[in-house]
Amino acid sequence: MKPPVEAHQMPARIATGAFILSSGLDKRGADEETAQGLHGMAAGAYPFLNKIEPVPFAKLVSASEIALGTALLLPVVPTKVAAAGLTAFGAAFVGLYLRTPGMRRPNSIRPSEEGLAIAKDVWMFGAGLSLLLDPGRKRGEARPCSWLGSKG
């Protein structure tokens, strides 16, 4: 049985996990105005979210970010599990970026000034996919190191 996390996976897990955990903790006590802004942007891209009131939505987002950030930081959580959550989280931001008017320059995928803050979150999607697609290795199997050359 292979370990739930390999050493080379930890830098991406720590970078994304710490960022997401911090974001969730910041949203924990969101006031009405902050909750409305967060909800308005999300519901504009994902209309089904209109069924949820802004304050409970902000609490749900906060709890989700805290849970995901913690899962990424704890090496007992298997990488594939944490990576699936990170990929879904990152995909939601990519969707938000693509669906929200004014986030992109006219006739372009490049971000506008307003869209830069959301467009940069594509790194979370990429990190999640990289972790998800990592084949890992079998117990006891050496990880090849291409820059040292192969030994046999």
GROMACS .gro file of C-alpha atoms in nm:
model
  152
    1MET     CA    1   0.000   0.000   0.000
    2LYS     CA    2   0.139   0.338  -0.095
    3PRO     CA    3   0.142   0.635   0.146
    4PRO     CA    4  -0.148   0.883   0.111
    5VAL     CA    5   0.095   1.164   0.024
    6GLU     CA    6   0.432   1.158  -0.147
    7ALA     CA    7   0.694   1.419  -0.061
    8HIS     CA    8   0.690   1.577  -0.408
    9GLN     CA    9   0.316   1.646  -0.372
   10MET     CA   10   0.349   1.850  -0.054
   11PRO     CA   11   0.469   2.183  -0.202
   12ALA     CA   12   0.154   2.217  -0.416
   13ARG     CA   13  -0.064   2.096  -0.129
   14ILE     CA   14   0.091   2.340   0.119
   15ALA     CA   15   0.081   2.642  -0.117
   16THR     CA   16  -0.282   2.589  -0.217
   17GLY     CA   17  -0.397   2.463   0.122
   18ALA     CA   18  -0.256   2.758   0.317
   19PHE     CA   19  -0.404   3.007   0.072
   20ILE     CA   20  -0.750   2.848   0.073
   21LEU     CA   21  -0.754   2.799   0.451
   22SER     CA   22  -0.663   3.165   0.504
   23SER     CA   23  -0.937   3.274   0.264
   24GLY     CA   24  -1.193   3.061   0.448
   25LEU     CA   25  -1.090   3.197   0.786
   26ASP     CA   26  -1.118   3.554   0.652
   27LYS     CA   27  -1.476   3.488   0.538
   28ARG     CA   28  -1.580   3.326   0.867
   29GLY     CA   29  -1.731   3.639   1.016
   30ALA     CA   30  -1.843   3.806   0.693
   31ASP     CA   31  -2.085   4.094   0.749
   32GLU     CA   32  -2.408   4.137   0.550
   33GLU     CA   33  -2.248   4.364   0.287
   34THR     CA   34  -1.955   4.127   0.227
   35ALA     CA   35  -2.189   3.828   0.212
   36GLN     CA   36  -2.409   4.005  -0.042
   37GLY     CA   37  -2.112   4.091  -0.262
   38LEU     CA   38  -1.977   3.735  -0.248
   39HIS     CA   39  -2.320   3.587  -0.314
   40GLY     CA   40  -2.401   3.833  -0.593
   41MET     CA   41  -2.089   3.752  -0.790
   42ALA     CA   42  -2.130   3.376  -0.745
   43ALA     CA   43  -2.503   3.378  -0.826
   44GLY     CA   44  -2.439   3.587  -1.137
   45ALA     CA   45  -2.222   3.306  -1.273
   46TYR     CA   46  -2.418   3.018  -1.119
   47PRO     CA   47  -2.789   3.119  -1.104
   48PHE     CA   48  -2.892   2.815  -0.895
   49LEU     CA   49  -2.716   2.984  -0.603
   50ASN     CA   50  -2.998   3.241  -0.591
   51LYS     CA   51  -3.188   2.982  -0.386
   52ILE     CA   52  -2.947   3.040  -0.097
   53GLU     CA   53  -2.951   3.360   0.109
   54PRO     CA   54  -2.626   3.563   0.113
   55VAL     CA   55  -2.523   3.515   0.479
   56PRO     CA   56  -2.573   3.135   0.485
   57PHE     CA   57  -2.397   3.121   0.147
   58ALA     CA   58  -2.095   3.308   0.285
   59LYS     CA   59  -2.086   3.071   0.585
   60LEU     CA   60  -2.101   2.772   0.350
   61VAL     CA   61  -1.819   2.910   0.136
   62SER     CA   62  -1.613   2.980   0.448
   63ALA     CA   63  -1.667   2.631   0.591
   64SER     CA   64  -1.590   2.473   0.252
   65GLU     CA   65  -1.267   2.667   0.214
   66ILE     CA   66  -1.160   2.581   0.569
   67ALA     CA   67  -1.233   2.212   0.508
   68LEU     CA   68  -1.054   2.205   0.172
   69GLY     CA   69  -0.754   2.401   0.297
   70THR     CA   70  -0.722   2.173   0.598
   71ALA     CA   71  -0.753   1.859   0.380
   72LEU     CA   72  -0.473   1.984   0.157
   73LEU     CA   73  -0.247   2.063   0.452
   74LEU     CA   74  -0.299   1.736   0.639
   75PRO     CA   75  -0.080   1.460   0.494
   76VAL     CA   76  -0.317   1.191   0.625
   77VAL     CA   77  -0.575   1.294   0.362
   78PRO     CA   78  -0.496   1.102   0.041
   79THR     CA   79  -0.373   1.325  -0.237
   80LYS     CA   80  -0.636   1.205  -0.484
   81VAL     CA   81  -0.913   1.308  -0.241
   82ALA     CA   82  -0.764   1.650  -0.167
   83ALA     CA   83  -0.679   1.701  -0.535
   84ALA     CA   84  -1.036   1.626  -0.645
   85GLY     CA   85  -1.161   1.898  -0.409
   86LEU     CA   86  -0.895   2.143  -0.525
   87THR     CA   87  -0.971   2.075  -0.892
   88ALA     CA   88  -1.344   2.132  -0.838
   89PHE     CA   89  -1.275   2.449  -0.639
   90GLY     CA   90  -1.040   2.581  -0.908
   91ALA     CA   91  -1.287   2.489  -1.184
   92ALA     CA   92  -1.556   2.693  -1.006
   93PHE     CA   93  -1.328   2.999  -1.023
   94VAL     CA   94  -1.252   2.938  -1.390
   95GLY     CA   95  -1.627   2.919  -1.454
   96LEU     CA   96  -1.683   3.237  -1.253
   97TYR     CA   97  -1.418   3.412  -1.460
   98LEU     CA   98  -1.559   3.293  -1.792
   99ARG     CA   99  -1.927   3.360  -1.706
  100THR     CA  100  -1.905   3.699  -1.533
  101PRO     CA  101  -1.941   4.001  -1.763
  102GLY     CA  102  -1.652   4.245  -1.746
  103MET     CA  103  -1.393   3.991  -1.631
  104ARG     CA  104  -1.237   3.962  -1.977
  105ARG     CA  105  -1.123   4.209  -2.238
  106PRO     CA  106  -1.362   4.243  -2.534
  107ASN     CA  107  -1.337   3.944  -2.774
  108SER     CA  108  -1.057   3.791  -2.568
  109ILE     CA  109  -0.993   3.537  -2.296
  110ARG     CA  110  -0.734   3.772  -2.143
  111PRO     CA  111  -0.846   3.932  -1.818
  112SER     CA  112  -0.965   4.287  -1.785
  113GLU     CA  113  -0.845   4.498  -1.492
  114GLU     CA  114  -1.153   4.380  -1.296
  115GLY     CA  115  -1.101   4.016  -1.395
  116LEU     CA  116  -0.737   3.985  -1.292
  117ALA     CA  117  -0.816   3.894  -0.931
  118ILE     CA  118  -1.030   3.597  -1.042
  119ALA     CA  119  -0.823   3.497  -1.347
  120LYS     CA  120  -0.516   3.442  -1.133
  121ASP     CA  121  -0.699   3.163  -0.948
  122VAL     CA  122  -0.649   2.938  -1.249
  123TRP     CA  123  -0.330   2.822  -1.072
  124MET     CA  124  -0.547   2.634  -0.819
  125PHE     CA  125  -0.719   2.448  -1.102
  126GLY     CA  126  -0.381   2.363  -1.257
  127ALA     CA  127  -0.234   2.247  -0.925
  128GLY     CA  128  -0.540   2.033  -0.859
  129LEU     CA  129  -0.519   1.869  -1.200
  130SER     CA  130  -0.146   1.808  -1.160
  131LEU     CA  131  -0.200   1.635  -0.826
  132LEU     CA  132  -0.498   1.442  -0.958
  133LEU     CA  133  -0.311   1.319  -1.265
  134ASP     CA  134   0.006   1.223  -1.075
  135PRO     CA  135   0.028   0.844  -1.116
  136GLY     CA  136   0.214   0.805  -0.788
  137ARG     CA  137   0.424   0.496  -0.737
  138LYS     CA  138   0.393   0.153  -0.587
  139ARG     CA  139   0.528   0.083  -0.241
  140GLY     CA  140   0.905   0.045  -0.252
  141GLU     CA  141   0.930   0.160  -0.614
  142ALA     CA  142   1.198   0.424  -0.671
  143ARG     CA  143   1.086   0.748  -0.833
  144PRO     CA  144   1.292   0.812  -1.145
  145CYS     CA  145   1.489   1.133  -1.150
  146SER     CA  146   1.532   1.239  -1.511
  147TRP     CA  147   1.800   1.497  -1.445
  148LEU     CA  148   2.026   1.236  -1.283
  149GLY     CA  149   1.974   0.989  -1.567
  150SER     CA  150   1.834   0.641  -1.531
  151LYS     CA  151   2.025   0.362  -1.362
  152GLY     CA  152   1.941   0.059  -1.561
   0.00000   0.00000   0.00000
